[in-house]
Amino acid sequence: MTTVALLGAGGKMGVRLSQNLAQTDFDVRHVEVSDAGRARLKEAVGVDCVEMDAALAGAEVVVMAVPDTAIGKVASGIIDKLDSGTMVVILDAAAPYAGHLPEREDITYFVSHPCHPMIYHNEDTEAARLDRFGGVAHPQGVVNALMQGPEEHYALGDSIAKAIYAPVRQTYRVTVEQMAYLEPGLSETVCASLLVVMKQAMDEVVKTGVTEECARDFLLGHMNILGAVIFGIQQGQFSDACNKAIEFGIPALMRDDWKSVFERDEIMASIKRIT
């Protein structure tokens, strides 16, 4: 039975992970510094927290369910208390890629982040269809990176990822740098920004007198079929008018150098802004 110390167990993400770990054979020691978090964890999972030193003593895996901005400080505070060979699991690539993890050659750093449930799916249950964040009922993908440590530790990290993000459809092995290109690069800088722009565009149409319900129905419906064709989910062809609108729309909406957001220096600058 693998012993896991879960730091930040009473936070929003920590409770999610605690609920999933409760369904496994891992021996979990929960750590939470706030009284509110401890009460939240007790109500949601029915477990009590232990003090940090007790949780870390002999722990084989330490999962850091703490905010990106706190990872460096928390990691530095525990690094000397870990046994040689301990695996530290970080749930986002930002802090590791920015260099906020303390140096220690004899421990393993493993980074894991969920893809979240895909828009296009064929889930049978209502619980799965309504699980848009993941970790409840809708199988999702997960990306993993063995940042440092022996190769044989990857399997352990992968098993932790499958447990905390369950149910998991598939895991993908990437590097920490590649994970940074996925987030914040692809998912936040590009996708989230463009989705905000689409909402703002919808609001502009509403100002013309179209009801918000009508505009949302029209936009989300077109996002569904347009996205399915563009991403190869469904075979189809756009009309000549649509293709012409795209031809003129992209240069009207996007700067010529927009792909510079994927340059290494810009990815690093973006990560430093959020950590």
PDB file of C-alpha atoms in Angstrom:
ATOM      1  CA  MET A   1       0.000   0.000   0.000  1.00  0.00           C
ATOM      2  CA  THR A   2       1.542   3.291  -1.159  1.00  0.00           C
ATOM      3  CA  THR A   3       1.505   6.111   1.393  1.00  0.00           C
ATOM      4  CA  VAL A   4       0.376   9.444  -0.045  1.00  0.00           C
ATOM      5  CA  ALA A   5       0.562  12.823   1.705  1.00  0.00           C
ATOM      6  CA  LEU A   6      -2.016  15.188   0.207  1.00  0.00           C
ATOM      7  CA  LEU A   7      -1.175  18.836   0.883  1.00  0.00           C
ATOM      8  CA  GLY A   8      -4.003  21.341   0.560  1.00  0.00           C
ATOM      9  CA  ALA A   9      -6.543  18.573   1.069  1.00  0.00           C
ATOM     10  CA  GLY A  10      -9.294  20.951   2.190  1.00  0.00           C
ATOM     11  CA  GLY A  11      -9.136  23.289  -0.797  1.00  0.00           C
ATOM     12  CA  LYS A  12     -11.462  23.109  -3.775  1.00  0.00           C
ATOM     13  CA  MET A  13      -9.101  20.874  -5.767  1.00  0.00           C
ATOM     14  CA  GLY A  14      -7.890  19.069  -2.656  1.00  0.00           C
ATOM     15  CA  VAL A  15     -11.393  17.929  -1.749  1.00  0.00           C
ATOM     16  CA  ARG A  16     -11.926  16.641  -5.285  1.00  0.00           C
ATOM     17  CA  LEU A  17      -8.718  14.645  -5.059  1.00  0.00           C
ATOM     18  CA  SER A  18      -9.535  13.425  -1.547  1.00  0.00           C
ATOM     19  CA  GLN A  19     -12.890  12.099  -2.697  1.00  0.00           C
ATOM     20  CA  ASN A  20     -11.267  10.145  -5.518  1.00  0.00           C
ATOM     21  CA  LEU A  21      -8.370   8.855  -3.415  1.00  0.00           C
ATOM     22  CA  ALA A  22     -10.896   7.563  -0.872  1.00  0.00           C
ATOM     23  CA  GLN A  23     -11.988   5.071  -3.557  1.00  0.00           C
ATOM     24  CA  THR A  24      -8.482   3.598  -3.893  1.00  0.00           C
ATOM     25  CA  ASP A  25      -6.079   1.448  -1.894  1.00  0.00           C
ATOM     26  CA  PHE A  26      -3.639   4.322  -1.331  1.00  0.00           C
ATOM     27  CA  ASP A  27      -2.928   5.128   2.314  1.00  0.00           C
ATOM     28  CA  VAL A  28      -3.705   8.853   2.320  1.00  0.00           C
ATOM     29  CA  ARG A  29      -2.619  11.390   4.922  1.00  0.00           C
ATOM     30  CA  HIS A  30      -4.501  14.659   4.579  1.00  0.00           C
ATOM     31  CA  VAL A  31      -2.897  18.013   5.359  1.00  0.00           C
ATOM     32  CA  GLU A  32      -4.806  21.291   5.482  1.00  0.00           C
ATOM     33  CA  VAL A  33      -3.712  24.467   7.285  1.00  0.00           C
ATOM     34  CA  SER A  34      -7.036  26.337   7.430  1.00  0.00           C
ATOM     35  CA  ASP A  35      -9.839  25.528   9.849  1.00  0.00           C
ATOM     36  CA  ALA A  36     -12.411  26.146   7.105  1.00  0.00           C
ATOM     37  CA  GLY A  37     -10.621  23.715   4.818  1.00  0.00           C
ATOM     38  CA  ARG A  38     -10.441  21.050   7.506  1.00  0.00           C
ATOM     39  CA  ALA A  39     -14.160  21.408   8.160  1.00  0.00           C
ATOM     40  CA  ARG A  40     -14.910  21.258   4.423  1.00  0.00           C
ATOM     41  CA  LEU A  41     -12.853  18.088   4.046  1.00  0.00           C
ATOM     42  CA  LYS A  42     -14.505  16.464   7.066  1.00  0.00           C
ATOM     43  CA  GLU A  43     -17.974  17.202   5.709  1.00  0.00           C
ATOM     44  CA  ALA A  44     -17.209  16.089   2.145  1.00  0.00           C
ATOM     45  CA  VAL A  45     -15.021  13.043   2.742  1.00  0.00           C
ATOM     46  CA  GLY A  46     -15.364  12.255   6.443  1.00  0.00           C
ATOM     47  CA  VAL A  47     -11.631  12.278   7.165  1.00  0.00           C
ATOM     48  CA  ASP A  48      -9.465  14.163   9.635  1.00  0.00           C
ATOM     49  CA  CYS A  49      -6.253  15.976   8.839  1.00  0.00           C
ATOM     50  CA  VAL A  50      -2.839  15.339  10.356  1.00  0.00           C
ATOM     51  CA  GLU A  51       0.055  17.701  10.954  1.00  0.00           C
ATOM     52  CA  MET A  52       2.563  18.220   8.158  1.00  0.00           C
ATOM     53  CA  ASP A  53       5.494  16.395   9.775  1.00  0.00           C
ATOM     54  CA  ALA A  54       3.353  13.347  10.556  1.00  0.00           C
ATOM     55  CA  ALA A  55       2.053  13.256   6.995  1.00  0.00           C
ATOM     56  CA  LEU A  56       5.510  13.498   5.421  1.00  0.00           C
ATOM     57  CA  ALA A  57       7.212  10.921   7.651  1.00  0.00           C
ATOM     58  CA  GLY A  58       7.744   7.886   5.445  1.00  0.00           C
ATOM     59  CA  ALA A  59       5.436   9.161   2.688  1.00  0.00           C
ATOM     60  CA  GLU A  60       6.254   7.668  -0.700  1.00  0.00           C
ATOM     61  CA  VAL A  61       4.264  10.261  -2.644  1.00  0.00           C
ATOM     62  CA  VAL A  62       3.474  13.902  -1.826  1.00  0.00           C
ATOM     63  CA  VAL A  63       0.657  15.473  -3.858  1.00  0.00           C
ATOM     64  CA  MET A  64       0.627  19.276  -3.838  1.00  0.00           C
ATOM     65  CA  ALA A  65      -2.961  20.477  -4.237  1.00  0.00           C
ATOM     66  CA  VAL A  66      -1.958  24.075  -3.513  1.00  0.00           C
ATOM     67  CA  PRO A  67      -2.195  27.244  -5.661  1.00  0.00           C
ATOM     68  CA  ASP A  68       0.496  27.822  -8.281  1.00  0.00           C
ATOM     69  CA  THR A  69       1.646  30.935  -6.446  1.00  0.00           C
ATOM     70  CA  ALA A  70       2.296  28.915  -3.261  1.00  0.00           C
ATOM     71  CA  ILE A  71       4.014  25.844  -4.722  1.00  0.00           C
ATOM     72  CA  GLY A  72       7.539  27.212  -4.517  1.00  0.00           C
ATOM     73  CA  LYS A  73       7.157  28.317  -0.902  1.00  0.00           C
ATOM     74  CA  VAL A  74       5.449  25.100   0.217  1.00  0.00           C
ATOM     75  CA  ALA A  75       7.919  22.881  -1.631  1.00  0.00           C
ATOM     76  CA  SER A  76      10.879  24.719  -0.127  1.00  0.00           C
ATOM     77  CA  GLY A  77       9.387  24.249   3.326  1.00  0.00           C
ATOM     78  CA  ILE A  78       9.087  20.469   3.024  1.00  0.00           C
ATOM     79  CA  ILE A  79      11.992  19.515   0.788  1.00  0.00           C
ATOM     80  CA  ASP A  80      14.382  18.645   3.641  1.00  0.00           C
ATOM     81  CA  LYS A  81      11.751  16.483   5.350  1.00  0.00           C
ATOM     82  CA  LEU A  82      11.318  14.038   2.468  1.00  0.00           C
ATOM     83  CA  ASP A  83      12.942  10.627   2.339  1.00  0.00           C
ATOM     84  CA  SER A  84      15.245   9.896  -0.555  1.00  0.00           C
ATOM     85  CA  GLY A  85      13.234   8.566  -3.491  1.00  0.00           C
ATOM     86  CA  THR A  86      10.011  10.339  -2.522  1.00  0.00           C
ATOM     87  CA  MET A  87       7.820  11.409  -5.428  1.00  0.00           C
ATOM     88  CA  VAL A  88       6.406  14.941  -5.385  1.00  0.00           C
ATOM     89  CA  VAL A  89       3.370  15.357  -7.650  1.00  0.00           C
ATOM     90  CA  ILE A  90       2.558  18.853  -8.924  1.00  0.00           C
ATOM     91  CA  LEU A  91      -0.806  19.441 -10.599  1.00  0.00           C
ATOM     92  CA  ASP A  92       0.225  22.122 -13.092  1.00  0.00           C
ATOM     93  CA  ALA A  93       3.305  22.822 -15.197  1.00  0.00           C
ATOM     94  CA  ALA A  94       3.528  26.535 -14.410  1.00  0.00           C
ATOM     95  CA  ALA A  95       5.598  26.489 -11.219  1.00  0.00           C
ATOM     96  CA  PRO A  96       7.887  23.620 -12.323  1.00  0.00           C
ATOM     97  CA  TYR A  97       8.561  25.220 -15.714  1.00  0.00           C
ATOM     98  CA  ALA A  98       9.227  28.595 -14.092  1.00  0.00           C
ATOM     99  CA  GLY A  99      11.894  27.007 -11.889  1.00  0.00           C
ATOM    100  CA  HIS A 100      10.084  27.397  -8.565  1.00  0.00           C
ATOM    101  CA  LEU A 101      10.799  23.863  -7.330  1.00  0.00           C
ATOM    102  CA  PRO A 102      13.773  23.480  -4.966  1.00  0.00           C
ATOM    103  CA  GLU A 103      16.714  21.440  -6.205  1.00  0.00           C
ATOM    104  CA  ARG A 104      17.233  17.980  -4.758  1.00  0.00           C
ATOM    105  CA  GLU A 105      18.553  15.237  -6.982  1.00  0.00           C
ATOM    106  CA  ASP A 106      17.405  12.220  -4.977  1.00  0.00           C
ATOM    107  CA  ILE A 107      13.646  12.883  -5.167  1.00  0.00           C
ATOM    108  CA  THR A 108      11.215  12.605  -8.085  1.00  0.00           C
ATOM    109  CA  TYR A 109       9.209  15.463  -9.527  1.00  0.00           C
ATOM    110  CA  PHE A 110       6.117  14.330 -11.441  1.00  0.00           C
ATOM    111  CA  VAL A 111       3.744  16.817 -13.097  1.00  0.00           C
ATOM    112  CA  SER A 112       0.184  15.856 -14.002  1.00  0.00           C
ATOM    113  CA  HIS A 113      -2.747  17.891 -15.326  1.00  0.00           C
ATOM    114  CA  PRO A 114      -6.231  16.911 -16.558  1.00  0.00           C
ATOM    115  CA  CYS A 115      -7.500  17.573 -20.079  1.00  0.00           C
ATOM    116  CA  HIS A 116     -11.090  17.877 -18.723  1.00  0.00           C
ATOM    117  CA  PRO A 117     -14.002  16.133 -20.482  1.00  0.00           C
ATOM    118  CA  MET A 118     -14.180  16.679 -24.230  1.00  0.00           C
ATOM    119  CA  ILE A 119     -17.026  18.665 -25.779  1.00  0.00           C
ATOM    120  CA  TYR A 120     -17.706  15.847 -28.222  1.00  0.00           C
ATOM    121  CA  HIS A 121     -18.625  12.627 -26.450  1.00  0.00           C
ATOM    122  CA  ASN A 122     -21.219   9.859 -26.289  1.00  0.00           C
ATOM    123  CA  GLU A 123     -21.658   9.406 -22.560  1.00  0.00           C
ATOM    124  CA  ASP A 124     -24.761   7.455 -21.532  1.00  0.00           C
ATOM    125  CA  THR A 125     -25.405   8.764 -18.034  1.00  0.00           C
ATOM    126  CA  GLU A 126     -26.648  12.180 -17.019  1.00  0.00           C
ATOM    127  CA  ALA A 127     -23.931  12.392 -14.361  1.00  0.00           C
ATOM    128  CA  ALA A 128     -21.257  11.962 -17.036  1.00  0.00           C
ATOM    129  CA  ARG A 129     -22.891  14.468 -19.365  1.00  0.00           C
ATOM    130  CA  LEU A 130     -23.045  17.072 -16.599  1.00  0.00           C
ATOM    131  CA  ASP A 131     -19.461  16.460 -15.415  1.00  0.00           C
ATOM    132  CA  ARG A 132     -17.802  19.243 -17.388  1.00  0.00           C
ATOM    133  CA  PHE A 133     -14.808  19.697 -15.080  1.00  0.00           C
ATOM    134  CA  GLY A 134     -13.940  16.013 -14.782  1.00  0.00           C
ATOM    135  CA  GLY A 135     -12.983  13.835 -11.866  1.00  0.00           C
ATOM    136  CA  VAL A 136     -16.560  12.764 -11.150  1.00  0.00           C
ATOM    137  CA  ALA A 137     -18.260  10.662 -13.826  1.00  0.00           C
ATOM    138  CA  HIS A 138     -16.979  11.654 -17.271  1.00  0.00           C
ATOM    139  CA  PRO A 139     -13.773   9.876 -18.399  1.00  0.00           C
ATOM    140  CA  GLN A 140     -11.120  12.426 -19.289  1.00  0.00           C
ATOM    141  CA  GLY A 141      -7.609  12.543 -20.660  1.00  0.00           C
ATOM    142  CA  VAL A 142      -4.601  13.410 -18.493  1.00  0.00           C
ATOM    143  CA  VAL A 143      -1.133  14.688 -19.435  1.00  0.00           C
ATOM    144  CA  ASN A 144       1.875  13.544 -17.382  1.00  0.00           C
ATOM    145  CA  ALA A 145       5.529  14.531 -17.256  1.00  0.00           C
ATOM    146  CA  LEU A 146       8.339  12.841 -15.347  1.00  0.00           C
ATOM    147  CA  MET A 147      10.339  15.993 -14.696  1.00  0.00           C
ATOM    148  CA  GLN A 148      13.116  14.229 -12.798  1.00  0.00           C
ATOM    149  CA  GLY A 149      13.579  10.831 -11.214  1.00  0.00           C
ATOM    150  CA  PRO A 150      14.119   7.225 -12.305  1.00  0.00           C
ATOM    151  CA  GLU A 151      12.185   5.982 -15.313  1.00  0.00           C
ATOM    152  CA  GLU A 152      10.473   3.301 -13.248  1.00  0.00           C
ATOM    153  CA  HIS A 153       8.766   6.040 -11.227  1.00  0.00           C
ATOM    154  CA  TYR A 154       6.659   7.021 -14.242  1.00  0.00           C
ATOM    155  CA  ALA A 155       4.304   4.085 -13.692  1.00  0.00           C
ATOM    156  CA  LEU A 156       3.705   5.145 -10.081  1.00  0.00           C
ATOM    157  CA  GLY A 157       3.025   8.747 -11.111  1.00  0.00           C
ATOM    158  CA  ASP A 158       0.677   7.559 -13.824  1.00  0.00           C
ATOM    159  CA  SER A 159      -1.250   5.445 -11.301  1.00  0.00           C
ATOM    160  CA  ILE A 160      -1.565   8.468  -8.989  1.00  0.00           C
ATOM    161  CA  ALA A 161      -2.853  10.580 -11.896  1.00  0.00           C
ATOM    162  CA  LYS A 162      -5.435   7.966 -12.837  1.00  0.00           C
ATOM    163  CA  ALA A 163      -6.605   7.857  -9.225  1.00  0.00           C
ATOM    164  CA  ILE A 164      -6.906  11.574  -8.508  1.00  0.00           C
ATOM    165  CA  TYR A 165      -8.508  12.473 -11.845  1.00  0.00           C
ATOM    166  CA  ALA A 166     -10.722   9.374 -12.133  1.00  0.00           C
ATOM    167  CA  PRO A 167     -12.409   8.302 -14.257  1.00  0.00           C
ATOM    168  CA  VAL A 168      -9.570   8.603 -16.778  1.00  0.00           C
ATOM    169  CA  ARG A 169      -9.986   7.701 -20.440  1.00  0.00           C
ATOM    170  CA  GLN A 170      -6.331   7.975 -21.451  1.00  0.00           C
ATOM    171  CA  THR A 171      -3.032   9.392 -20.240  1.00  0.00           C
ATOM    172  CA  TYR A 172      -0.477  11.126 -22.442  1.00  0.00           C
ATOM    173  CA  ARG A 173       3.220  11.403 -21.668  1.00  0.00           C
ATOM    174  CA  VAL A 174       4.771  14.786 -22.436  1.00  0.00           C
ATOM    175  CA  THR A 175       7.651  16.926 -21.202  1.00  0.00           C
ATOM    176  CA  VAL A 176       7.151  19.756 -18.721  1.00  0.00           C
ATOM    177  CA  GLU A 177       7.862  22.239 -21.506  1.00  0.00           C
ATOM    178  CA  GLN A 178       5.282  20.618 -23.765  1.00  0.00           C
ATOM    179  CA  MET A 179       2.779  20.783 -20.915  1.00  0.00           C
ATOM    180  CA  ALA A 180       3.467  24.516 -20.637  1.00  0.00           C
ATOM    181  CA  TYR A 181       2.648  24.908 -24.336  1.00  0.00           C
ATOM    182  CA  LEU A 182      -0.645  23.131 -23.657  1.00  0.00           C
ATOM    183  CA  GLU A 183      -1.353  25.356 -20.627  1.00  0.00           C
ATOM    184  CA  PRO A 184      -1.239  28.302 -20.432  1.00  0.00           C
ATOM    185  CA  GLY A 185      -0.360  28.511 -24.148  1.00  0.00           C
ATOM    186  CA  LEU A 186      -3.059  26.570 -25.959  1.00  0.00           C
ATOM    187  CA  SER A 187      -5.820  26.297 -23.366  1.00  0.00           C
ATOM    188  CA  GLU A 188      -5.726  29.711 -21.686  1.00  0.00           C
ATOM    189  CA  THR A 189      -3.828  32.257 -23.783  1.00  0.00           C
ATOM    190  CA  VAL A 190      -5.503  31.112 -27.006  1.00  0.00           C
ATOM    191  CA  CYS A 191      -8.663  29.121 -26.256  1.00  0.00           C
ATOM    192  CA  ALA A 192      -9.949  31.012 -23.206  1.00  0.00           C
ATOM    193  CA  SER A 193      -9.162  34.368 -24.821  1.00  0.00           C
ATOM    194  CA  LEU A 194     -10.993  33.516 -28.045  1.00  0.00           C
ATOM    195  CA  LEU A 195     -13.984  32.184 -26.123  1.00  0.00           C
ATOM    196  CA  VAL A 196     -14.189  35.488 -24.235  1.00  0.00           C
ATOM    197  CA  VAL A 197     -14.056  37.294 -27.582  1.00  0.00           C
ATOM    198  CA  MET A 198     -16.899  35.110 -28.895  1.00  0.00           C
ATOM    199  CA  LYS A 199     -18.996  35.988 -25.833  1.00  0.00           C
ATOM    200  CA  GLN A 200     -18.249  39.659 -26.427  1.00  0.00           C
ATOM    201  CA  ALA A 201     -19.236  39.221 -30.077  1.00  0.00           C
ATOM    202  CA  MET A 202     -22.526  37.645 -28.974  1.00  0.00           C
ATOM    203  CA  ASP A 203     -23.136  40.634 -26.708  1.00  0.00           C
ATOM    204  CA  GLU A 204     -22.664  42.948 -29.697  1.00  0.00           C
ATOM    205  CA  VAL A 205     -25.354  41.069 -31.606  1.00  0.00           C
ATOM    206  CA  VAL A 206     -27.673  41.295 -28.598  1.00  0.00           C
ATOM    207  CA  LYS A 207     -27.269  45.098 -28.702  1.00  0.00           C
ATOM    208  CA  THR A 208     -28.947  45.059 -32.132  1.00  0.00           C
ATOM    209  CA  GLY A 209     -32.154  43.766 -30.564  1.00  0.00           C
ATOM    210  CA  VAL A 210     -31.645  40.003 -30.886  1.00  0.00           C
ATOM    211  CA  THR A 211     -32.556  38.328 -27.609  1.00  0.00           C
ATOM    212  CA  GLU A 212     -29.708  36.860 -25.574  1.00  0.00           C
ATOM    213  CA  GLU A 213     -31.393  33.441 -25.648  1.00  0.00           C
ATOM    214  CA  CYS A 214     -31.595  33.525 -29.435  1.00  0.00           C
ATOM    215  CA  ALA A 215     -27.993  34.709 -29.884  1.00  0.00           C
ATOM    216  CA  ARG A 216     -26.631  32.085 -27.482  1.00  0.00           C
ATOM    217  CA  ASP A 217     -28.645  29.306 -29.125  1.00  0.00           C
ATOM    218  CA  PHE A 218     -27.425  30.394 -32.555  1.00  0.00           C
ATOM    219  CA  LEU A 219     -23.769  30.782 -31.534  1.00  0.00           C
ATOM    220  CA  LEU A 220     -23.419  27.580 -29.498  1.00  0.00           C
ATOM    221  CA  GLY A 221     -25.226  25.584 -32.163  1.00  0.00           C
ATOM    222  CA  HIS A 222     -22.862  26.831 -34.842  1.00  0.00           C
ATOM    223  CA  MET A 223     -19.858  26.243 -32.565  1.00  0.00           C
ATOM    224  CA  ASN A 224     -21.011  22.629 -32.318  1.00  0.00           C
ATOM    225  CA  ILE A 225     -21.141  21.801 -36.026  1.00  0.00           C
ATOM    226  CA  LEU A 226     -18.332  24.141 -37.119  1.00  0.00           C
ATOM    227  CA  GLY A 227     -16.034  22.740 -34.441  1.00  0.00           C
ATOM    228  CA  ALA A 228     -16.923  19.151 -35.320  1.00  0.00           C
ATOM    229  CA  VAL A 229     -15.901  19.709 -38.936  1.00  0.00           C
ATOM    230  CA  ILE A 230     -12.816  21.839 -38.227  1.00  0.00           C
ATOM    231  CA  PHE A 231     -11.403  19.347 -35.683  1.00  0.00           C
ATOM    232  CA  GLY A 232     -12.200  16.291 -37.803  1.00  0.00           C
ATOM    233  CA  ILE A 233     -14.878  14.899 -35.503  1.00  0.00           C
ATOM    234  CA  GLN A 234     -17.359  14.811 -38.357  1.00  0.00           C
ATOM    235  CA  GLN A 235     -16.925  14.797 -42.110  1.00  0.00           C
ATOM    236  CA  GLY A 236     -18.344  17.856 -43.805  1.00  0.00           C
ATOM    237  CA  GLN A 237     -17.695  20.866 -45.997  1.00  0.00           C
ATOM    238  CA  PHE A 238     -18.395  24.512 -45.385  1.00  0.00           C
ATOM    239  CA  SER A 239     -20.353  26.550 -47.883  1.00  0.00           C
ATOM    240  CA  ASP A 240     -18.515  28.880 -50.240  1.00  0.00           C
ATOM    241  CA  ALA A 241     -19.959  31.786 -48.275  1.00  0.00           C
ATOM    242  CA  CYS A 242     -18.620  30.412 -44.989  1.00  0.00           C
ATOM    243  CA  ASN A 243     -15.173  29.801 -46.451  1.00  0.00           C
ATOM    244  CA  LYS A 244     -15.108  33.350 -47.810  1.00  0.00           C
ATOM    245  CA  ALA A 245     -16.162  34.712 -44.389  1.00  0.00           C
ATOM    246  CA  ILE A 246     -13.275  32.785 -42.785  1.00  0.00           C
ATOM    247  CA  GLU A 247     -10.825  34.043 -45.400  1.00  0.00           C
ATOM    248  CA  PHE A 248     -11.644  37.654 -44.609  1.00  0.00           C
ATOM    249  CA  GLY A 249     -12.522  37.138 -40.934  1.00  0.00           C
ATOM    250  CA  ILE A 250      -9.185  35.792 -39.683  1.00  0.00           C
ATOM    251  CA  PRO A 251      -7.068  38.784 -40.784  1.00  0.00           C
ATOM    252  CA  ALA A 252      -9.758  41.137 -39.479  1.00  0.00           C
ATOM    253  CA  LEU A 253      -9.730  39.495 -36.055  1.00  0.00           C
ATOM    254  CA  MET A 254      -6.164  38.249 -35.599  1.00  0.00           C
ATOM    255  CA  ARG A 255      -2.810  40.013 -35.742  1.00  0.00           C
ATOM    256  CA  ASP A 256      -0.397  38.608 -38.318  1.00  0.00           C
ATOM    257  CA  ASP A 257       2.053  37.660 -35.552  1.00  0.00           C
ATOM    258  CA  TRP A 258      -0.466  36.057 -33.183  1.00  0.00           C
ATOM    259  CA  LYS A 259       1.407  32.730 -33.194  1.00  0.00           C
ATOM    260  CA  SER A 260       4.218  34.445 -31.315  1.00  0.00           C
ATOM    261  CA  VAL A 261       2.319  33.494 -28.137  1.00  0.00           C
ATOM    262  CA  PHE A 262       3.866  30.041 -28.662  1.00  0.00           C
ATOM    263  CA  GLU A 263       7.442  31.280 -28.692  1.00  0.00           C
ATOM    264  CA  ARG A 264       9.381  29.916 -25.729  1.00  0.00           C
ATOM    265  CA  ASP A 265      10.119  33.338 -24.254  1.00  0.00           C
ATOM    266  CA  GLU A 266       6.453  34.321 -24.386  1.00  0.00           C
ATOM    267  CA  ILE A 267       5.339  31.049 -22.793  1.00  0.00           C
ATOM    268  CA  MET A 268       7.811  31.666 -19.985  1.00  0.00           C
ATOM    269  CA  ALA A 269       6.686  35.279 -19.612  1.00  0.00           C
ATOM    270  CA  SER A 270       3.070  34.135 -19.427  1.00  0.00           C
ATOM    271  CA  ILE A 271       3.903  31.583 -16.731  1.00  0.00           C
ATOM    272  CA  LYS A 272       5.871  34.112 -14.689  1.00  0.00           C
ATOM    273  CA  ARG A 273       2.879  36.461 -14.784  1.00  0.00           C
ATOM    274  CA  ILE A 274       0.672  33.826 -13.126  1.00  0.00           C
ATOM    275  CA  THR A 275       3.175  32.395 -10.647  1.00  0.00           C
TER     276      THR A 275
END
